[in-house]
Amino acid sequence: MPRTSSPSVDRTSSLDLLLRVERGAAPLRAQVEEQLRDAVRSGRLAPGLALPSSRSLARELGVSRGVVVDAYAQLAAEGYLLATQGAPTRVSEAAIPAALAAAPPGADQPPRFDFRPGGPDVSLFPRAAWLGSLRRALRDAPDSRLDYGDPRGAPELRAALTRYLGRARGVHGDPERVVITSGMAQGMALFARALVARGARRIGMEDPSSTPGREQLIANGLEVLPVPVDADGLSVDRLEQLAPSAVFTAPAHQFPLGVVLAPARRTALIDWATRAGAFVLEDDYDAEYRYDRPPVGAVQGLAPDRVLYAGSVSKTLAPGLRLGWMVVPDRLADAVVAAKASDDLGTPVVEQLALADFLERGELDRHLRRTRSVYRARRDALVTALARELPDCPPGGVAAGLHLVVPLPAGADEAAVLARARSRGVGLYGLSEHRIEPGPPALLLGYGRITEPAIGAAVAELAAAVRYGA
């Protein structure tokens, strides 16, 4: 019998398919069909990829062979799979264009090769486990949870996050200081408004850093001051000269350069904040994904009274959940909670209760263990392909997160490379799109949304775009 994550859920051990079936829900054949169909449509199963035999997949899922045979036959009839007598069943070469053509008008259609950074592979979302958490949340929640509640969020989730973040990230705090947000974007807006309410007007921000995040701070009343980033992270010395009221940093894995804030810089950052009476907004960006080193703890653990810690499930589970959190210093708590109440009176509560259940049952830990191996394999394939196709452009940053930074040759026109790559069906961004001050040209390659088998062909197209103007 296969190993299961719960008494009623089976899964394959294949990293290529990552199928799950839940007994007692939809018919087993329909579950297998739907998951395979979605995997082909999303591009996770690349054209030409050989699928396991019906006997092998049935054994791994713990279902009868007929279930898989019928699912393969239906998908072959729909054009997603190609079944040939005496040969493995393969993903049809025509499947992805056909699926994209069937998308509703106005739908966001991904590029042929999707290297756009900042997003996970949402096809890996653990639907069965999340559905179980949603069911338990609705079944067990007291009636009062469905009324207007504490704008900070459901107490069950704030308590679960306190335990999880203390264990996994070294965050110090208690449920009273946790505020649930609708993602990191709202968290940055609330932080900015809390600072402005205290009379602050200027915030330092890593340069380069997230452009949408910078725009969120500006839109909520703050002047953003660029602070350089080097191989050791944020240049704390520059803060002494700029004298802002706060600083934004992503110390565990800086976006977009992929560096880690060095221990000496961490200490210097806290020393500066303490002397200046300033606050630090710590974005714990994709810190859960480490591939060749142990994780580093949150800076917040060094000075909970000076650091506002922020995170979300957007990189670990799915951006569409719109669930984030902040652990807020006492001095900012009232202003942040007031801003949250003014915004929306609170984040949707059923999803909060589901996430609390998901955390307490260890489902997030299981999901992270599973997806780390997937993303590590993709990163390794990307590094190998870059070494082969673009040996003069070694990627930077540590082996972590969901993207790489690829410096372009000196004198290269970043905008022209981007235009040529995009015309070849390669979706990606340039480093200049996230800079405040000008800097050397480079590309950002995310591997969260691209399948491992597609990486070699994608990098070949990218290399052609880079060499075109050389």
Coordinates of C-alpha atoms in Angstrom, one line a residue:
M1 CA 0.0 0.0 0.0
P2 CA 1.3 3.5 -0.7
R3 CA 2.1 5.9 2.1
T4 CA -0.7 8.4 2.8
S5 CA -0.9 11.8 4.4
S6 CA -4.3 10.9 5.9
P7 CA -6.2 7.6 6.1
S8 CA -8.3 8.5 3.1
V9 CA -5.7 10.1 0.7
D10 CA -3.2 8.4 -1.6
R11 CA -0.5 9.9 -3.7
T12 CA 2.1 8.9 -6.2
S13 CA 5.8 9.1 -5.3
S14 CA 6.5 10.5 -8.8
L15 CA 7.7 14.1 -8.9
D16 CA 6.5 14.3 -12.5
L17 CA 2.9 13.7 -11.8
L18 CA 2.2 14.6 -8.1
L19 CA -1.3 13.2 -8.2
R20 CA -3.6 12.7 -5.2
V21 CA -6.9 10.9 -4.9
E22 CA -9.4 11.3 -2.1
R23 CA -11.8 8.5 -1.4
G24 CA -15.3 9.4 -0.8
A25 CA -15.2 12.6 -2.8
A26 CA -15.6 12.7 -6.6
P27 CA -15.3 9.4 -8.6
L28 CA -11.6 8.2 -8.6
R29 CA -11.5 8.2 -12.4
A30 CA -12.8 11.8 -12.6
Q31 CA -10.1 12.9 -10.0
V32 CA -7.3 11.4 -12.0
E33 CA -8.7 12.9 -15.3
E34 CA -9.1 16.4 -13.8
Q35 CA -5.6 16.5 -12.3
L36 CA -3.9 15.2 -15.4
R37 CA -5.9 17.6 -17.6
D38 CA -4.9 20.5 -15.4
A39 CA -1.3 19.5 -15.4
V40 CA -1.2 19.5 -19.2
R41 CA -3.1 22.7 -19.5
S42 CA -0.7 24.5 -17.1
G43 CA 2.4 23.2 -18.8
R44 CA 3.5 21.2 -15.8
L45 CA 3.4 18.1 -18.0
A46 CA 5.4 19.0 -21.1
P47 CA 4.5 17.9 -24.6
G48 CA 6.1 14.5 -25.4
L49 CA 6.5 13.5 -21.8
A50 CA 6.0 9.8 -21.2
L51 CA 3.5 8.9 -18.4
P52 CA 3.8 5.9 -16.1
S53 CA 2.1 2.8 -17.3
S54 CA -1.5 2.3 -16.2
R55 CA -0.5 -0.6 -14.0
S56 CA 2.3 1.4 -12.3
L57 CA 0.2 4.5 -11.7
A58 CA -2.7 2.5 -10.4
R59 CA -0.4 0.7 -8.0
E60 CA 1.1 4.0 -6.7
L61 CA -2.4 5.5 -6.3
G62 CA -3.8 2.5 -4.7
V63 CA -6.7 2.2 -7.2
S64 CA -7.7 -0.4 -9.7
R65 CA -5.9 -0.4 -13.1
G66 CA -9.2 0.2 -14.8
V67 CA -9.5 3.7 -13.2
V68 CA -6.2 4.8 -14.8
V69 CA -6.9 3.0 -18.2
D70 CA -10.3 4.8 -18.4
A71 CA -8.7 8.2 -17.5
Y72 CA -5.9 7.8 -20.0
A73 CA -8.5 6.8 -22.7
Q74 CA -10.7 9.8 -22.0
L75 CA -7.8 12.3 -22.1
A76 CA -6.5 10.7 -25.3
A77 CA -10.0 11.2 -26.9
E78 CA -9.8 14.8 -25.8
G79 CA -6.4 15.3 -27.4
Y80 CA -4.4 15.8 -24.3
L81 CA -2.6 12.4 -24.4
L82 CA -1.3 10.2 -27.3
A83 CA -1.8 6.5 -26.8
T84 CA 0.1 4.1 -29.2
Q85 CA -0.1 0.3 -29.0
G86 CA 3.1 -1.1 -27.5
A87 CA 4.5 2.4 -26.6
P88 CA 4.2 4.6 -23.4
T89 CA 1.3 7.0 -23.2
R90 CA 2.6 10.5 -23.8
V91 CA 1.5 14.1 -23.5
S92 CA 0.3 15.2 -27.0
E93 CA 2.5 17.7 -28.8
A94 CA -0.7 19.6 -29.7
A95 CA -2.2 19.6 -26.2
I96 CA -1.0 22.9 -24.8
P97 CA -1.8 25.1 -27.8
A98 CA -5.3 23.5 -28.0
A99 CA -5.9 24.1 -24.3
L100 CA -4.7 27.7 -24.5
A101 CA -7.0 28.3 -27.6
A102 CA -9.9 27.1 -25.5
A103 CA -9.3 29.6 -22.8
P104 CA -12.1 32.2 -22.3
P105 CA -11.7 35.6 -24.0
G106 CA -9.5 37.9 -22.0
A107 CA -7.9 35.1 -19.9
D108 CA -4.3 35.6 -19.0
Q109 CA -2.4 33.2 -21.2
P110 CA 1.1 32.4 -20.0
P111 CA 4.1 32.6 -22.4
R112 CA 5.4 29.4 -24.0
F113 CA 8.3 29.3 -21.5
D114 CA 7.4 31.0 -18.3
F115 CA 10.4 32.3 -16.4
R116 CA 8.5 35.2 -14.8
P117 CA 9.7 35.4 -11.2
G118 CA 7.7 35.8 -8.0
G119 CA 5.2 33.0 -8.3
P120 CA 5.0 29.3 -7.3
D121 CA 3.7 26.4 -9.3
V122 CA 0.0 26.7 -8.4
S123 CA -0.7 23.2 -9.9
L124 CA 1.2 21.9 -6.9
F125 CA -1.4 23.4 -4.5
P126 CA -2.5 20.6 -2.1
R127 CA -6.2 20.7 -3.0
A128 CA -7.3 17.6 -1.1
A129 CA -5.6 18.7 2.1
W130 CA -6.9 22.2 1.8
L131 CA -10.4 21.0 1.2
G132 CA -10.2 18.9 4.3
S133 CA -9.1 21.9 6.3
L134 CA -12.0 24.0 4.9
R135 CA -14.5 21.3 5.8
R136 CA -13.2 21.1 9.3
A137 CA -13.2 24.9 9.6
L138 CA -16.8 25.1 8.6
R139 CA -17.9 22.1 10.7
D140 CA -16.1 23.2 13.9
A141 CA -16.3 27.0 13.9
P142 CA -18.5 28.5 16.5
D143 CA -21.3 30.6 15.1
S144 CA -19.7 33.7 16.5
R145 CA -16.8 33.3 14.0
L146 CA -19.2 34.1 11.2
D147 CA -20.0 37.5 12.7
Y148 CA -17.9 40.6 12.6
G149 CA -14.8 39.8 14.6
D150 CA -11.4 41.2 15.7
P151 CA -9.8 43.0 12.8
R152 CA -6.5 41.4 13.8
G153 CA -7.9 38.1 12.6
A154 CA -9.3 34.8 13.9
P155 CA -7.7 33.9 17.2
E156 CA -7.2 30.3 16.0
L157 CA -5.0 31.4 13.2
R158 CA -3.1 34.0 15.2
A159 CA -2.3 31.3 17.8
A160 CA -1.3 28.7 15.1
L161 CA 1.0 31.2 13.4
T162 CA 2.7 32.2 16.6
R163 CA 3.6 28.5 17.2
Y164 CA 4.6 27.9 13.6
L165 CA 6.7 31.1 13.1
G166 CA 8.4 30.6 16.5
R167 CA 9.3 27.0 15.5
A168 CA 10.2 27.5 11.8
R169 CA 11.5 31.1 11.7
G170 CA 12.6 32.0 15.2
V171 CA 10.0 34.8 15.4
H172 CA 9.2 36.1 18.9
G173 CA 5.7 37.2 19.7
D174 CA 2.3 36.3 21.0
P175 CA -1.1 36.1 19.3
E176 CA -2.1 39.5 20.5
R177 CA 0.6 41.1 18.3
V178 CA -0.3 39.1 15.1
V179 CA -2.4 40.8 12.5
I180 CA -3.8 38.8 9.5
T181 CA -3.7 40.6 6.2
S182 CA -4.9 40.1 2.7
G183 CA -1.4 39.2 1.5
M184 CA 1.9 41.1 1.7
A185 CA 0.6 44.0 -0.4
Q186 CA -1.9 45.0 2.3
G187 CA 0.7 44.4 5.0
M188 CA 3.0 47.0 3.4
A189 CA 0.1 49.5 3.0
L190 CA -0.9 49.1 6.7
F191 CA 2.7 49.5 7.8
A192 CA 3.1 52.7 5.7
R193 CA -0.1 54.2 7.1
A194 CA 0.9 53.3 10.7
L195 CA 4.2 55.2 10.2
V196 CA 2.5 58.2 8.6
A197 CA 0.0 58.3 11.6
R198 CA 3.1 58.6 13.8
G199 CA 4.5 61.5 11.7
A200 CA 7.0 59.5 9.7
R201 CA 7.5 60.5 6.1
R202 CA 10.6 58.7 4.8
I203 CA 11.5 55.0 4.5
G204 CA 14.7 53.4 3.3
M205 CA 14.2 50.6 0.8
E206 CA 16.6 48.1 -0.7
D207 CA 17.6 48.9 -4.2
P208 CA 16.8 46.9 -6.2
S209 CA 13.7 45.6 -4.6
S210 CA 10.1 44.8 -5.5
T211 CA 8.6 47.5 -7.6
P212 CA 5.0 46.8 -6.6
G213 CA 6.0 46.9 -3.0
R214 CA 7.7 50.2 -3.5
E215 CA 4.7 51.6 -5.2
Q216 CA 2.5 50.5 -2.3
L217 CA 4.6 52.4 0.2
I218 CA 4.6 55.5 -2.0
A219 CA 0.8 55.3 -2.5
N220 CA 0.3 55.3 1.3
G221 CA 2.3 58.5 1.9
L222 CA 5.9 57.6 2.3
E223 CA 9.0 58.9 0.4
V224 CA 11.2 56.0 -0.6
L225 CA 14.9 56.4 -0.2
P226 CA 17.1 53.9 -2.2
V227 CA 19.6 51.9 -0.1
P228 CA 22.2 49.9 -2.0
V229 CA 22.5 46.1 -1.7
D230 CA 25.7 44.2 -2.2
A231 CA 26.8 40.6 -1.7
D232 CA 26.3 40.9 2.1
G233 CA 22.8 42.4 1.7
L234 CA 21.5 45.8 2.7
S235 CA 24.2 48.5 3.2
V236 CA 23.4 49.5 6.7
D237 CA 26.1 52.3 6.7
R238 CA 23.9 54.2 4.1
L239 CA 21.0 54.3 6.6
E240 CA 23.2 56.5 8.9
Q241 CA 23.4 59.1 6.1
L242 CA 19.8 58.9 5.0
A243 CA 18.3 58.9 8.5
P244 CA 14.8 57.5 7.5
S245 CA 12.1 56.6 10.1
A246 CA 12.1 53.0 8.9
V247 CA 13.6 50.6 6.4
F248 CA 12.3 47.8 4.3
T249 CA 14.5 44.7 3.9
A250 CA 14.2 41.0 2.8
P251 CA 17.1 39.6 4.8
A252 CA 16.6 35.8 4.4
H253 CA 16.6 35.9 0.6
Q254 CA 16.7 39.4 -0.9
F255 CA 14.5 40.0 -3.9
P256 CA 15.7 40.3 -6.6
L257 CA 19.4 39.8 -6.0
G258 CA 19.0 36.6 -4.0
V259 CA 21.6 37.5 -1.4
V260 CA 21.4 36.9 2.4
L261 CA 21.9 39.6 5.0
A262 CA 25.3 38.8 6.6
P263 CA 25.4 38.3 10.4
A264 CA 27.4 41.4 11.0
R265 CA 24.9 43.4 8.9
R266 CA 22.0 42.0 10.9
T267 CA 23.6 43.2 14.1
A268 CA 24.4 46.6 12.6
L269 CA 20.8 46.9 11.4
I270 CA 19.4 46.4 14.8
D271 CA 21.9 48.7 16.4
W272 CA 21.0 51.4 13.9
A273 CA 17.2 51.0 14.5
T274 CA 17.7 51.1 18.3
R275 CA 19.8 54.3 18.2
A276 CA 17.6 56.0 15.6
G277 CA 14.3 55.0 17.2
A278 CA 13.4 53.6 13.8
F279 CA 11.5 50.5 12.6
V280 CA 12.4 47.7 10.3
L281 CA 9.9 46.0 8.0
E282 CA 11.1 42.5 7.5
D283 CA 9.7 40.8 4.4
D284 CA 10.4 37.1 4.9
Y285 CA 10.3 36.5 1.2
D286 CA 10.3 32.8 0.1
A287 CA 12.5 32.0 3.1
E288 CA 11.1 28.4 3.3
Y289 CA 13.0 27.4 0.2
R290 CA 16.6 26.5 0.9
Y291 CA 18.4 23.9 -1.2
D292 CA 22.1 23.7 0.0
R293 CA 22.1 25.3 3.5
P294 CA 20.0 25.5 6.7
P295 CA 17.5 28.3 6.9
V296 CA 18.5 31.5 8.7
G297 CA 16.2 32.8 11.5
A298 CA 14.2 36.0 11.2
V299 CA 15.8 39.3 12.1
Q300 CA 12.7 40.0 14.2
G301 CA 13.9 37.5 16.8
L302 CA 16.8 39.9 17.6
A303 CA 14.6 42.9 18.3
P304 CA 10.9 42.2 18.4
D305 CA 10.3 45.8 19.7
R306 CA 11.9 47.3 16.5
V307 CA 11.1 44.8 13.7
L308 CA 7.7 44.3 12.1
Y309 CA 7.8 40.8 10.6
A310 CA 5.7 40.1 7.6
G311 CA 5.0 37.0 5.5
S312 CA 2.3 35.2 3.4
V313 CA 1.3 32.0 1.8
S314 CA 1.7 33.5 -1.7
K315 CA 5.0 31.7 -2.4
T316 CA 4.4 28.5 -0.5
L317 CA 0.8 27.7 -1.3
A318 CA -0.9 30.1 -3.8
P319 CA -1.2 33.9 -4.3
G320 CA -4.9 33.6 -4.9
L321 CA -5.5 32.7 -1.2
R322 CA -4.7 36.3 -0.3
L323 CA -3.5 35.3 3.2
G324 CA -0.7 37.1 4.9
W325 CA 0.4 38.1 8.4
M326 CA 2.4 40.6 10.4
V327 CA 3.9 40.3 13.9
V328 CA 3.8 43.9 15.1
P329 CA 5.9 45.7 17.7
D330 CA 3.9 47.1 20.6
R331 CA 4.6 50.7 19.6
L332 CA 2.9 50.2 16.2
A333 CA 0.2 47.8 17.2
D334 CA -2.7 50.2 17.7
A335 CA -2.0 52.1 14.5
V336 CA -1.7 49.0 12.4
V337 CA -4.9 47.5 13.8
A338 CA -6.7 50.8 13.2
A339 CA -5.5 50.8 9.6
K340 CA -6.6 47.2 9.1
A341 CA -10.1 47.9 10.6
S342 CA -10.4 51.0 8.3
D343 CA -9.4 48.9 5.3
D344 CA -11.8 46.0 5.5
L345 CA -12.7 45.1 9.1
G346 CA -10.8 41.9 8.7
T347 CA -9.6 39.2 6.3
P348 CA -12.2 36.5 5.3
V349 CA -12.5 34.2 8.3
V350 CA -13.3 30.8 6.8
E351 CA -10.0 30.8 4.9
Q352 CA -8.2 31.9 8.1
L353 CA -9.7 29.0 10.1
A354 CA -8.7 26.6 7.3
L355 CA -5.1 27.9 7.3
A356 CA -5.1 27.4 11.1
D357 CA -6.1 23.8 10.7
F358 CA -3.7 23.3 7.9
L359 CA -0.8 24.6 10.0
E360 CA -1.7 22.6 13.1
R361 CA -2.0 19.3 11.2
G362 CA 1.5 19.8 9.8
E363 CA 0.1 20.0 6.2
L364 CA 2.2 23.1 5.4
D365 CA 5.4 21.2 6.5
R366 CA 4.4 18.3 4.3
H367 CA 3.7 20.5 1.4
L368 CA 7.1 22.3 1.8
R369 CA 9.0 19.1 1.9
R370 CA 7.3 17.9 -1.3
T371 CA 7.7 21.2 -3.2
R372 CA 11.3 21.8 -2.1
S373 CA 12.4 18.7 -4.0
V374 CA 10.5 19.8 -7.1
Y375 CA 11.9 23.3 -7.1
R376 CA 15.4 22.2 -6.3
A377 CA 15.3 19.8 -9.4
R378 CA 14.1 22.7 -11.5
R379 CA 16.8 25.1 -10.2
D380 CA 19.5 22.4 -10.8
A381 CA 18.2 21.9 -14.4
L382 CA 18.2 25.7 -15.0
V383 CA 21.8 26.2 -13.6
T384 CA 23.0 23.3 -15.8
A385 CA 21.3 24.7 -18.9
L386 CA 22.7 28.2 -18.3
A387 CA 26.2 26.8 -17.9
R388 CA 25.8 25.0 -21.3
E389 CA 24.1 27.8 -23.3
L390 CA 25.4 31.0 -21.6
P391 CA 28.7 30.1 -19.9
D392 CA 29.7 33.7 -19.7
C393 CA 26.6 34.6 -17.6
P394 CA 26.9 32.7 -14.3
P395 CA 23.9 33.2 -12.1
G396 CA 24.1 35.1 -8.8
G397 CA 22.6 34.7 -5.4
V398 CA 22.4 31.7 -3.0
A399 CA 20.7 28.4 -3.8
A400 CA 17.3 29.4 -2.4
G401 CA 13.9 30.7 -3.3
L402 CA 12.2 30.5 -6.7
H403 CA 14.4 32.6 -9.0
L404 CA 17.9 33.2 -10.3
V405 CA 19.6 36.5 -11.3
V406 CA 21.6 36.2 -14.6
P407 CA 24.0 39.0 -15.3
L408 CA 24.3 40.0 -18.9
P409 CA 27.6 40.7 -20.6
A410 CA 29.0 44.2 -20.1
G411 CA 27.4 46.6 -22.6
A412 CA 24.4 44.4 -23.3
D413 CA 21.1 46.2 -23.9
E414 CA 18.8 44.7 -21.3
A415 CA 15.6 46.0 -22.9
A416 CA 16.6 44.7 -26.3
V417 CA 17.4 41.2 -24.9
L418 CA 14.0 41.2 -23.1
A419 CA 12.2 42.2 -26.2
R420 CA 13.9 39.4 -28.3
A421 CA 13.3 36.8 -25.6
R422 CA 9.7 37.7 -25.3
S423 CA 9.2 37.5 -29.0
R424 CA 10.5 34.0 -28.8
G425 CA 7.9 33.0 -26.3
V426 CA 10.1 33.4 -23.2
G427 CA 8.4 35.2 -20.3
L428 CA 10.9 37.0 -18.0
Y429 CA 11.8 40.3 -16.4
G430 CA 14.9 42.4 -16.3
L431 CA 16.7 43.7 -13.2
S432 CA 16.2 47.3 -14.3
E433 CA 12.5 46.9 -13.9
H434 CA 13.1 46.6 -10.1
R435 CA 15.8 49.3 -9.7
I436 CA 15.5 52.8 -8.4
E437 CA 19.0 53.8 -9.4
P438 CA 20.6 52.6 -12.7
G439 CA 22.8 49.5 -12.6
P440 CA 24.4 46.7 -14.6
P441 CA 22.0 44.7 -16.9
A442 CA 20.7 41.4 -15.7
L443 CA 17.8 39.0 -16.2
L444 CA 15.5 37.5 -13.5
L445 CA 14.6 33.9 -14.2
G446 CA 11.9 32.3 -12.1
Y447 CA 11.6 28.5 -12.0
G448 CA 8.4 28.3 -10.0
R449 CA 6.2 28.2 -13.1
I450 CA 8.2 26.2 -15.6
T451 CA 8.4 22.5 -15.8
E452 CA 11.8 20.7 -15.5
P453 CA 11.5 19.1 -19.0
A454 CA 10.9 22.5 -20.6
I455 CA 13.9 24.3 -19.1
G456 CA 16.5 23.2 -21.7
A457 CA 14.5 24.4 -24.7
A458 CA 13.6 27.6 -22.8
V459 CA 17.3 28.5 -22.1
A460 CA 18.3 27.7 -25.7
E461 CA 15.7 30.3 -26.8
L462 CA 17.0 32.8 -24.2
A463 CA 20.6 32.2 -25.2
A464 CA 19.7 33.0 -28.8
A465 CA 18.1 36.2 -27.7
V466 CA 21.2 37.2 -25.7
R467 CA 23.7 36.3 -28.5
Y468 CA 21.7 38.0 -31.2
G469 CA 23.1 41.5 -30.5
A470 CA 26.6 40.3 -29.4

